[in-house]
Amino acid sequence: MADQKKAGNILSNISPPSELPSFITASTTGQPAVPQQPSSSDQEDSPRKGNETDPFIPTTFSPAIPSSKDTSLAAPSGPPEQAATAAASGSEAKTSRDFANMILNPEPLAEALSPITQGGSALFGWMKGAVSSNGILQKVAEKAKSSVDTIVTTLDPQMKEYINSGGDTEVIVASDKDDKVRPVREAFQTVFGKATVIGLSAQATAIAAQPVGFAAGLKGAEHRINSIRAENPRVDDHLPVVAVENFLVELFPDQWFEASVIVLFDYAKSILLKTVTQMTPVPLPVVASIRADTPENYQLKDTGFAITIGSVMAKNLNVSHTEWHKAYTSVGRPEMILGGAKTIAMLYRQAVAEYFSSVEAGAASAVGATVQLPPSE
């Protein structure tokens, strides 16, 4: 009881609650709050109602324009539409006045551009010299072509013979074997730059299958040249013919070597050139077996053996008859023929130059010669 009395005394000391604000009362009761009417003083300070608007007063002062500058074309005061129209009309008037006061160049276009288009000018003079036969652009084009040819031949080595074919030099090879034609073509294209080299089939009928000795090898090459010139109508007297013939030779007692003789014959210019390729040593037992397999009644025994060295060496080395040089000495036969063919090509180039020099000298002496008349009686 004492506690209840004490609690009642505490509550009796609290003052009653004050009135709540209007927005809390509206939300609590569920009724919308009534907006307060503005006072008469607020109505006097608010902007005027209706369609009435204040006139636009443009700014006429600009600190960037000095007072002495003519501002007659400045936008007049008034509404924005009138100001924009006045500015546009002022701009058109100024543009028309500027074009009216311009002085155009009366020179024709050709005369104005004459220092550039004339052939003697510095620009076009440089271009004319650059595109000449010895100009820088010609050298750049040749260098670019050489680079492209190098890339093409590197990717496809067989394209080299087509790229370098042509020119004034044409050569016939008295054989259709690739290991003979290809090195001869490469040699003449290296020396002459461009050359057409064609291989045609030719046989040496009056020589042994395996010539023995320098004389027999030379005779076999000559027989190939004579047979192709006589049997093939495509080969005329003005085309040089190259023949390659391999042979065996005993340079030292019981030491045999295999080599090839290369012969070039140009009938029209009376040029006959000869050379011998690198020699390959041959084992003595192989030569002895070839000699033993040659019949005693072999008709061409005086020029060599009836069995070729290539067939025996290829059988012993278990390779093709065109690959036994490389398998035996690491140097292929095309490489050996290439070295000798380059020598022949260079000698032929010099011989042709001497031939034309002699022809020109003979023609000059014939023109300057006088006819001696017999003395009168």
Tab-separated table of C-alpha atoms in Angstrom:
chain	number	residue	atom	x	y	z
A	1	MET	CA	0.000	0.000	0.000
A	2	ALA	CA	2.805	2.319	0.797
A	3	ASP	CA	4.277	1.674	-2.651
A	4	GLN	CA	1.001	2.398	-4.445
A	5	LYS	CA	0.620	5.647	-2.578
A	6	LYS	CA	4.081	6.661	-3.499
A	7	ALA	CA	3.496	5.841	-7.202
A	8	GLY	CA	0.301	7.819	-7.225
A	9	ASN	CA	2.055	10.790	-5.860
A	10	ILE	CA	4.684	10.664	-8.641
A	11	LEU	CA	2.095	10.582	-11.463
A	12	SER	CA	0.159	13.355	-9.890
A	13	ASN	CA	3.190	15.598	-10.179
A	14	ILE	CA	3.440	15.257	-14.091
A	15	SER	CA	1.824	18.107	-16.021
A	16	PRO	CA	-0.795	17.285	-18.682
A	17	PRO	CA	0.490	16.918	-22.366
A	18	SER	CA	0.517	19.902	-24.656
A	19	GLU	CA	-1.414	20.065	-27.964
A	20	LEU	CA	0.177	18.008	-30.787
A	21	PRO	CA	1.216	19.654	-34.142
A	22	SER	CA	-1.282	19.752	-36.969
A	23	PHE	CA	0.606	17.288	-39.343
A	24	ILE	CA	0.758	14.644	-36.590
A	25	THR	CA	-2.906	15.118	-35.863
A	26	ALA	CA	-3.777	14.739	-39.590
A	27	SER	CA	-1.815	11.523	-40.013
A	28	THR	CA	-3.207	10.051	-36.844
A	29	THR	CA	-6.822	10.838	-37.614
A	30	GLY	CA	-6.594	9.790	-41.331
A	31	GLN	CA	-7.859	13.144	-42.557
A	32	PRO	CA	-5.733	15.377	-44.858
A	33	ALA	CA	-4.214	18.435	-43.387
A	34	VAL	CA	-5.832	21.708	-44.360
A	35	PRO	CA	-3.251	24.059	-45.928
A	36	GLN	CA	-2.841	27.355	-44.311
A	37	GLN	CA	-4.031	30.398	-46.223
A	38	PRO	CA	-1.288	32.861	-46.981
A	39	SER	CA	-1.490	36.115	-45.241
A	40	SER	CA	-2.190	39.403	-46.928
A	41	SER	CA	1.459	40.364	-46.730
A	42	ASP	CA	2.487	37.187	-48.602
A	43	GLN	CA	-0.023	37.912	-51.344
A	44	GLU	CA	1.419	41.347	-51.859
A	45	ASP	CA	5.045	39.949	-52.140
A	46	SER	CA	4.192	37.098	-54.572
A	47	PRO	CA	4.740	37.653	-58.359
A	48	ARG	CA	1.822	38.903	-60.347
A	49	LYS	CA	-0.495	36.295	-61.779
A	50	GLY	CA	-1.685	35.786	-65.365
A	51	ASN	CA	0.094	36.092	-68.710
A	52	GLU	CA	1.819	39.339	-67.876
A	53	THR	CA	5.716	39.132	-68.061
A	54	ASP	CA	8.406	41.665	-67.464
A	55	PRO	CA	10.125	43.045	-70.610
A	56	PHE	CA	13.650	41.596	-71.486
A	57	ILE	CA	16.333	44.154	-70.751
A	58	PRO	CA	19.611	43.098	-72.525
A	59	THR	CA	23.004	43.926	-71.096
A	60	THR	CA	24.679	46.647	-73.119
A	61	PHE	CA	27.880	46.926	-71.139
A	62	SER	CA	30.801	44.583	-71.854
A	63	PRO	CA	34.222	45.131	-70.304
A	64	ALA	CA	35.852	43.285	-73.283
A	65	ILE	CA	34.712	45.950	-75.789
A	66	PRO	CA	36.320	49.368	-75.412
A	67	SER	CA	34.118	52.399	-75.409
A	68	SER	CA	35.749	53.793	-78.580
A	69	LYS	CA	34.758	50.741	-80.752
A	70	ASP	CA	31.845	51.129	-83.128
A	71	THR	CA	28.907	49.209	-81.703
A	72	SER	CA	26.354	50.244	-84.264
A	73	LEU	CA	25.780	46.597	-85.229
A	74	ALA	CA	25.289	45.568	-81.620
A	75	ALA	CA	22.055	43.791	-80.787
A	76	PRO	CA	19.288	46.332	-79.955
A	77	SER	CA	17.391	46.185	-76.752
A	78	GLY	CA	14.107	44.382	-76.887
A	79	PRO	CA	12.718	40.892	-76.780
A	80	PRO	CA	15.079	37.955	-77.605
A	81	GLU	CA	13.437	37.337	-81.013
A	82	GLN	CA	14.123	40.901	-82.127
A	83	ALA	CA	17.712	40.744	-80.832
A	84	ALA	CA	18.439	37.522	-82.749
A	85	THR	CA	16.945	38.937	-85.969
A	86	ALA	CA	18.990	42.093	-85.672
A	87	ALA	CA	22.198	40.111	-85.058
A	88	ALA	CA	21.589	37.911	-88.107
A	89	SER	CA	20.908	40.887	-90.387
A	90	GLY	CA	24.043	42.607	-89.079
A	91	SER	CA	26.175	39.516	-89.783
A	92	GLU	CA	24.845	39.270	-93.367
A	93	ALA	CA	25.541	42.929	-93.934
A	94	LYS	CA	29.093	42.596	-92.637
A	95	THR	CA	29.758	39.481	-94.784
A	96	SER	CA	28.424	41.181	-97.901
A	97	ARG	CA	30.539	44.223	-97.198
A	98	ASP	CA	33.672	42.083	-96.681
A	99	PHE	CA	33.174	40.200	-99.980
A	100	ALA	CA	32.494	43.429	-101.800
A	101	ASN	CA	35.802	44.873	-100.622
A	102	MET	CA	37.871	41.747	-101.496
A	103	ILE	CA	40.392	41.955	-104.382
A	104	LEU	CA	40.625	38.636	-106.234
A	105	ASN	CA	43.813	37.441	-107.941
A	106	PRO	CA	43.374	38.177	-111.648
A	107	GLU	CA	46.117	35.696	-112.721
A	108	PRO	CA	44.932	32.544	-114.462
A	109	LEU	CA	45.360	29.257	-112.615
A	110	ALA	CA	48.011	27.947	-115.020
A	111	GLU	CA	50.151	31.073	-114.536
A	112	ALA	CA	49.749	30.858	-110.775
A	113	LEU	CA	50.873	27.234	-110.779
A	114	SER	CA	53.589	27.661	-113.403
A	115	PRO	CA	56.511	27.527	-110.910
A	116	ILE	CA	55.297	24.068	-109.863
A	117	THR	CA	54.310	22.601	-113.230
A	118	GLN	CA	57.291	23.769	-115.234
A	119	GLY	CA	59.774	21.011	-116.070
A	120	GLY	CA	62.717	23.098	-114.933
A	121	SER	CA	61.381	23.677	-111.428
A	122	ALA	CA	63.195	22.244	-108.467
A	123	LEU	CA	60.413	19.824	-107.510
A	124	PHE	CA	59.727	18.385	-110.934
A	125	GLY	CA	63.378	18.505	-111.870
A	126	TRP	CA	64.166	16.304	-108.891
A	127	MET	CA	61.356	13.900	-109.818
A	128	LYS	CA	62.554	13.738	-113.424
A	129	GLY	CA	66.029	12.841	-112.280
A	130	ALA	CA	64.709	10.353	-109.732
A	131	VAL	CA	62.743	8.317	-112.275
A	132	SER	CA	65.511	8.287	-114.877
A	133	SER	CA	67.436	5.128	-115.724
A	134	ASN	CA	70.087	5.881	-113.108
A	135	GLY	CA	67.807	7.712	-110.652
A	136	ILE	CA	67.151	6.817	-107.066
A	137	LEU	CA	63.622	5.543	-107.754
A	138	GLN	CA	64.932	3.217	-110.450
A	139	LYS	CA	67.494	1.820	-108.020
A	140	VAL	CA	64.850	1.392	-105.335
A	141	ALA	CA	62.601	-0.466	-107.793
A	142	GLU	CA	65.446	-2.754	-108.842
A	143	LYS	CA	66.332	-3.404	-105.203
A	144	ALA	CA	62.711	-4.198	-104.384
A	145	LYS	CA	62.442	-6.557	-107.367
A	146	SER	CA	65.655	-8.290	-106.339
A	147	SER	CA	64.353	-8.697	-102.784
A	148	VAL	CA	61.050	-10.119	-104.018
A	149	ASP	CA	62.858	-12.525	-106.365
A	150	THR	CA	65.053	-13.659	-103.471
A	151	ILE	CA	62.021	-14.333	-101.282
A	152	VAL	CA	60.233	-16.229	-104.065
A	153	THR	CA	63.251	-18.371	-104.938
A	154	THR	CA	63.865	-19.089	-101.255
A	155	LEU	CA	60.305	-20.313	-100.770
A	156	ASP	CA	60.292	-22.211	-104.061
A	157	PRO	CA	63.772	-22.836	-105.546
A	158	GLN	CA	62.240	-24.086	-108.800
A	159	MET	CA	60.953	-20.568	-109.521
A	160	LYS	CA	64.501	-19.336	-110.023
A	161	GLU	CA	64.802	-20.773	-113.520
A	162	TYR	CA	61.549	-19.067	-114.592
A	163	ILE	CA	62.422	-15.685	-113.055
A	164	ASN	CA	65.890	-15.602	-114.646
A	165	SER	CA	64.806	-17.000	-118.022
A	166	GLY	CA	64.782	-14.720	-121.029
A	167	GLY	CA	67.300	-12.192	-122.265
A	168	ASP	CA	69.430	-12.408	-125.371
A	169	THR	CA	71.296	-15.594	-124.418
A	170	GLU	CA	69.872	-19.005	-125.328
A	171	VAL	CA	71.745	-22.230	-124.754
A	172	ILE	CA	70.961	-25.846	-125.641
A	173	VAL	CA	72.126	-28.683	-123.388
A	174	ALA	CA	72.705	-32.001	-125.150
A	175	SER	CA	70.861	-33.957	-122.456
A	176	ASP	CA	67.445	-34.075	-120.842
A	177	LYS	CA	68.743	-35.264	-117.459
A	178	ASP	CA	68.010	-32.833	-114.627
A	179	ASP	CA	71.386	-33.333	-112.927
A	180	LYS	CA	73.015	-31.916	-116.085
A	181	VAL	CA	70.529	-29.305	-117.298
A	182	ARG	CA	69.868	-27.625	-113.952
A	183	PRO	CA	73.504	-26.744	-113.067
A	184	VAL	CA	74.210	-25.521	-116.625
A	185	ARG	CA	71.117	-23.282	-116.476
A	186	GLU	CA	72.111	-21.880	-113.095
A	187	ALA	CA	75.645	-21.188	-114.280
A	188	PHE	CA	74.600	-19.223	-117.388
A	189	GLN	CA	71.920	-17.289	-115.495
A	190	THR	CA	74.493	-16.386	-112.857
A	191	VAL	CA	76.972	-15.094	-115.416
A	192	PHE	CA	74.579	-13.464	-117.924
A	193	GLY	CA	71.855	-12.389	-115.495
A	194	LYS	CA	69.100	-13.725	-117.748
A	195	ALA	CA	69.452	-16.739	-120.019
A	196	THR	CA	67.199	-19.384	-121.530
A	197	VAL	CA	68.674	-22.862	-121.173
A	198	ILE	CA	66.829	-25.848	-122.647
A	199	GLY	CA	67.788	-29.517	-122.393
A	200	LEU	CA	67.191	-31.897	-125.303
A	201	SER	CA	67.828	-35.617	-125.446
A	202	ALA	CA	71.050	-36.650	-127.177
A	203	GLN	CA	73.001	-39.902	-127.269
A	204	ALA	CA	76.635	-40.725	-127.983
A	205	THR	CA	76.330	-43.835	-130.144
A	206	ALA	CA	79.947	-44.288	-131.209
A	207	ILE	CA	81.413	-44.303	-127.706
A	208	ALA	CA	81.554	-46.905	-124.932
A	209	ALA	CA	78.948	-46.917	-122.168
A	210	GLN	CA	81.702	-45.901	-119.742
A	211	PRO	CA	84.370	-43.828	-121.483
A	212	VAL	CA	87.892	-44.202	-120.167
A	213	GLY	CA	90.484	-41.437	-120.534
A	214	PHE	CA	90.339	-37.734	-121.399
A	215	ALA	CA	90.211	-38.380	-125.128
A	216	ALA	CA	87.250	-40.769	-124.790
A	217	GLY	CA	85.329	-38.319	-122.613
A	218	LEU	CA	85.916	-35.478	-125.073
A	219	LYS	CA	84.879	-37.696	-127.958
A	220	GLY	CA	81.629	-38.612	-126.179
A	221	ALA	CA	80.759	-34.921	-125.625
A	222	GLU	CA	81.472	-34.107	-129.268
A	223	HIS	CA	79.256	-36.972	-130.420
A	224	ARG	CA	76.376	-35.640	-128.323
A	225	ILE	CA	76.742	-32.139	-129.824
A	226	ASN	CA	76.900	-33.455	-133.406
A	227	SER	CA	73.899	-35.739	-132.936
A	228	ILE	CA	71.644	-33.051	-131.474
A	229	ARG	CA	72.565	-30.530	-134.187
A	230	ALA	CA	71.884	-33.090	-136.904
A	231	GLU	CA	68.694	-34.660	-135.528
A	232	ASN	CA	66.847	-31.776	-133.861
A	233	PRO	CA	65.565	-29.028	-136.206
A	234	ARG	CA	65.176	-26.603	-133.293
A	235	VAL	CA	68.950	-26.351	-132.937
A	236	ASP	CA	70.359	-24.073	-135.627
A	237	ASP	CA	73.872	-22.788	-136.205
A	238	HIS	CA	73.330	-19.669	-134.082
A	239	LEU	CA	72.571	-21.541	-130.838
A	240	PRO	CA	75.468	-22.657	-128.631
A	241	VAL	CA	75.300	-26.286	-127.519
A	242	VAL	CA	76.725	-27.597	-124.224
A	243	ALA	CA	77.479	-31.291	-123.650
A	244	VAL	CA	78.508	-33.047	-120.431
A	245	GLU	CA	80.175	-36.480	-120.519
A	246	ASN	CA	81.596	-38.398	-117.564
A	247	PHE	CA	84.695	-40.592	-117.868
A	248	LEU	CA	87.184	-42.637	-115.848
A	249	VAL	CA	90.891	-41.902	-115.819
A	250	GLU	CA	93.920	-43.489	-114.133
A	251	LEU	CA	95.961	-40.517	-113.030
A	252	PHE	CA	98.396	-42.509	-110.889
A	253	PRO	CA	99.261	-46.215	-110.879
A	254	ASP	CA	96.236	-48.119	-109.541
A	255	GLN	CA	94.480	-44.821	-108.603
A	256	TRP	CA	91.351	-44.120	-110.608
A	257	PHE	CA	89.165	-41.039	-110.687
A	258	GLU	CA	85.777	-40.176	-112.166
A	259	ALA	CA	85.146	-36.729	-113.710
A	260	SER	CA	83.037	-35.005	-116.371
A	261	VAL	CA	84.153	-33.026	-119.374
A	262	ILE	CA	82.056	-29.985	-120.366
A	263	VAL	CA	82.196	-28.786	-123.963
A	264	LEU	CA	80.538	-25.712	-125.507
A	265	PHE	CA	80.350	-25.283	-129.276
A	266	ASP	CA	79.014	-22.199	-131.058
A	267	TYR	CA	79.145	-22.854	-134.790
A	268	ALA	CA	78.153	-19.354	-135.978
A	269	LYS	CA	80.899	-17.665	-133.932
A	270	SER	CA	83.447	-20.492	-134.236
A	271	ILE	CA	83.769	-20.806	-130.445
A	272	LEU	CA	84.863	-24.132	-128.897
A	273	LEU	CA	85.410	-24.266	-125.109
A	274	LYS	CA	86.370	-27.205	-122.861
A	275	THR	CA	86.804	-27.792	-119.140
A	276	VAL	CA	86.816	-30.649	-116.617
A	277	THR	CA	84.855	-30.854	-113.365
A	278	GLN	CA	86.119	-31.856	-109.940
A	279	MET	CA	87.389	-35.450	-109.804
A	280	THR	CA	85.999	-38.158	-107.524
A	281	PRO	CA	88.275	-41.019	-106.435
A	282	VAL	CA	86.987	-44.499	-107.276
A	283	PRO	CA	87.966	-47.676	-105.375
A	284	LEU	CA	90.249	-49.989	-107.357
A	285	PRO	CA	88.088	-53.118	-106.794
A	286	VAL	CA	85.125	-51.352	-108.451
A	287	VAL	CA	87.199	-50.551	-111.547
A	288	ALA	CA	88.479	-54.140	-111.601
A	289	SER	CA	84.929	-55.514	-111.519
A	290	ILE	CA	83.850	-53.225	-114.385
A	291	ARG	CA	86.820	-54.334	-116.470
A	292	ALA	CA	86.021	-57.969	-115.750
A	293	ASP	CA	82.356	-57.580	-116.743
A	294	THR	CA	83.228	-56.042	-120.130
A	295	PRO	CA	83.155	-58.755	-122.847
A	296	GLU	CA	86.256	-59.387	-124.905
A	297	ASN	CA	84.320	-58.900	-128.146
A	298	TYR	CA	82.817	-55.577	-127.052
A	299	GLN	CA	82.891	-53.406	-130.173
A	300	LEU	CA	83.639	-50.148	-128.349
A	301	LYS	CA	86.205	-51.644	-125.982
A	302	ASP	CA	88.911	-49.316	-127.284
A	303	THR	CA	87.004	-46.314	-125.832
A	304	GLY	CA	86.017	-47.746	-122.446
A	305	PHE	CA	83.995	-50.320	-120.525
A	306	ALA	CA	80.543	-51.797	-121.170
A	307	ILE	CA	79.357	-51.179	-117.575
A	308	THR	CA	79.005	-47.675	-116.183
A	309	ILE	CA	80.693	-46.633	-112.959
A	310	GLY	CA	77.481	-45.098	-111.707
A	311	SER	CA	75.513	-48.362	-111.754
A	312	VAL	CA	78.151	-50.249	-109.750
A	313	MET	CA	78.727	-47.497	-107.159
A	314	ALA	CA	74.990	-46.970	-106.694
A	315	LYS	CA	74.480	-50.691	-106.107
A	316	ASN	CA	77.300	-50.845	-103.540
A	317	LEU	CA	76.104	-47.689	-101.723
A	318	ASN	CA	72.397	-48.612	-102.032
A	319	VAL	CA	71.452	-45.239	-103.562
A	320	SER	CA	70.295	-43.924	-106.928
A	321	HIS	CA	72.863	-43.828	-109.729
A	322	THR	CA	72.622	-39.993	-109.727
A	323	GLU	CA	73.287	-39.760	-105.967
A	324	TRP	CA	76.365	-41.909	-105.513
A	325	HIS	CA	78.766	-38.932	-105.654
A	326	LYS	CA	77.072	-37.234	-102.716
A	327	ALA	CA	76.746	-40.460	-100.733
A	328	TYR	CA	80.405	-41.290	-101.298
A	329	THR	CA	82.117	-37.880	-101.004
A	330	SER	CA	79.310	-35.561	-99.672
A	331	VAL	CA	79.594	-33.512	-102.910
A	332	GLY	CA	76.855	-34.146	-105.452
A	333	ARG	CA	77.421	-34.334	-109.171
A	334	PRO	CA	75.249	-31.246	-109.902
A	335	GLU	CA	77.539	-29.218	-107.644
A	336	MET	CA	80.597	-30.424	-109.550
A	337	ILE	CA	78.982	-29.659	-112.912
A	338	LEU	CA	77.912	-26.215	-111.657
A	339	GLY	CA	81.514	-25.187	-110.963
A	340	GLY	CA	82.694	-26.261	-114.413
A	341	ALA	CA	79.640	-24.758	-116.133
A	342	LYS	CA	80.322	-21.379	-114.516
A	343	THR	CA	83.824	-21.484	-115.946
A	344	ILE	CA	82.428	-22.296	-119.394
A	345	ALA	CA	79.802	-19.537	-119.139
A	346	MET	CA	82.379	-16.891	-118.183
A	347	LEU	CA	84.773	-17.969	-120.935
A	348	TYR	CA	81.904	-17.916	-123.434
A	349	ARG	CA	80.911	-14.402	-122.378
A	350	GLN	CA	84.439	-13.162	-122.957
A	351	ALA	CA	84.679	-14.997	-126.301
A	352	VAL	CA	81.405	-13.448	-127.510
A	353	ALA	CA	82.611	-9.963	-126.540
A	354	GLU	CA	85.864	-10.531	-128.449
A	355	TYR	CA	83.925	-11.855	-131.423
A	356	PHE	CA	81.728	-8.750	-131.711
A	357	SER	CA	84.765	-6.507	-131.199
A	358	SER	CA	86.536	-8.216	-134.072
A	359	VAL	CA	83.426	-7.944	-136.241
A	360	GLU	CA	83.170	-4.201	-135.570
A	361	ALA	CA	86.877	-3.735	-136.202
A	362	GLY	CA	86.600	-5.659	-139.474
A	363	ALA	CA	83.621	-3.584	-140.581
A	364	ALA	CA	85.452	-0.347	-139.782
A	365	SER	CA	88.545	-1.423	-141.702
A	366	ALA	CA	86.396	-2.470	-144.660
A	367	VAL	CA	84.700	0.936	-144.740
A	368	GLY	CA	87.989	2.815	-144.622
A	369	ALA	CA	89.808	0.627	-147.128
A	370	THR	CA	90.579	1.893	-150.628
A	371	VAL	CA	90.542	-0.111	-153.814
A	372	GLN	CA	93.868	-0.207	-155.602
A	373	LEU	CA	93.414	0.063	-159.336
A	374	PRO	CA	95.910	-1.652	-161.608
A	375	PRO	CA	98.417	0.695	-163.249
A	376	SER	CA	97.447	1.914	-166.689
A	377	GLU	CA	99.536	0.829	-169.598
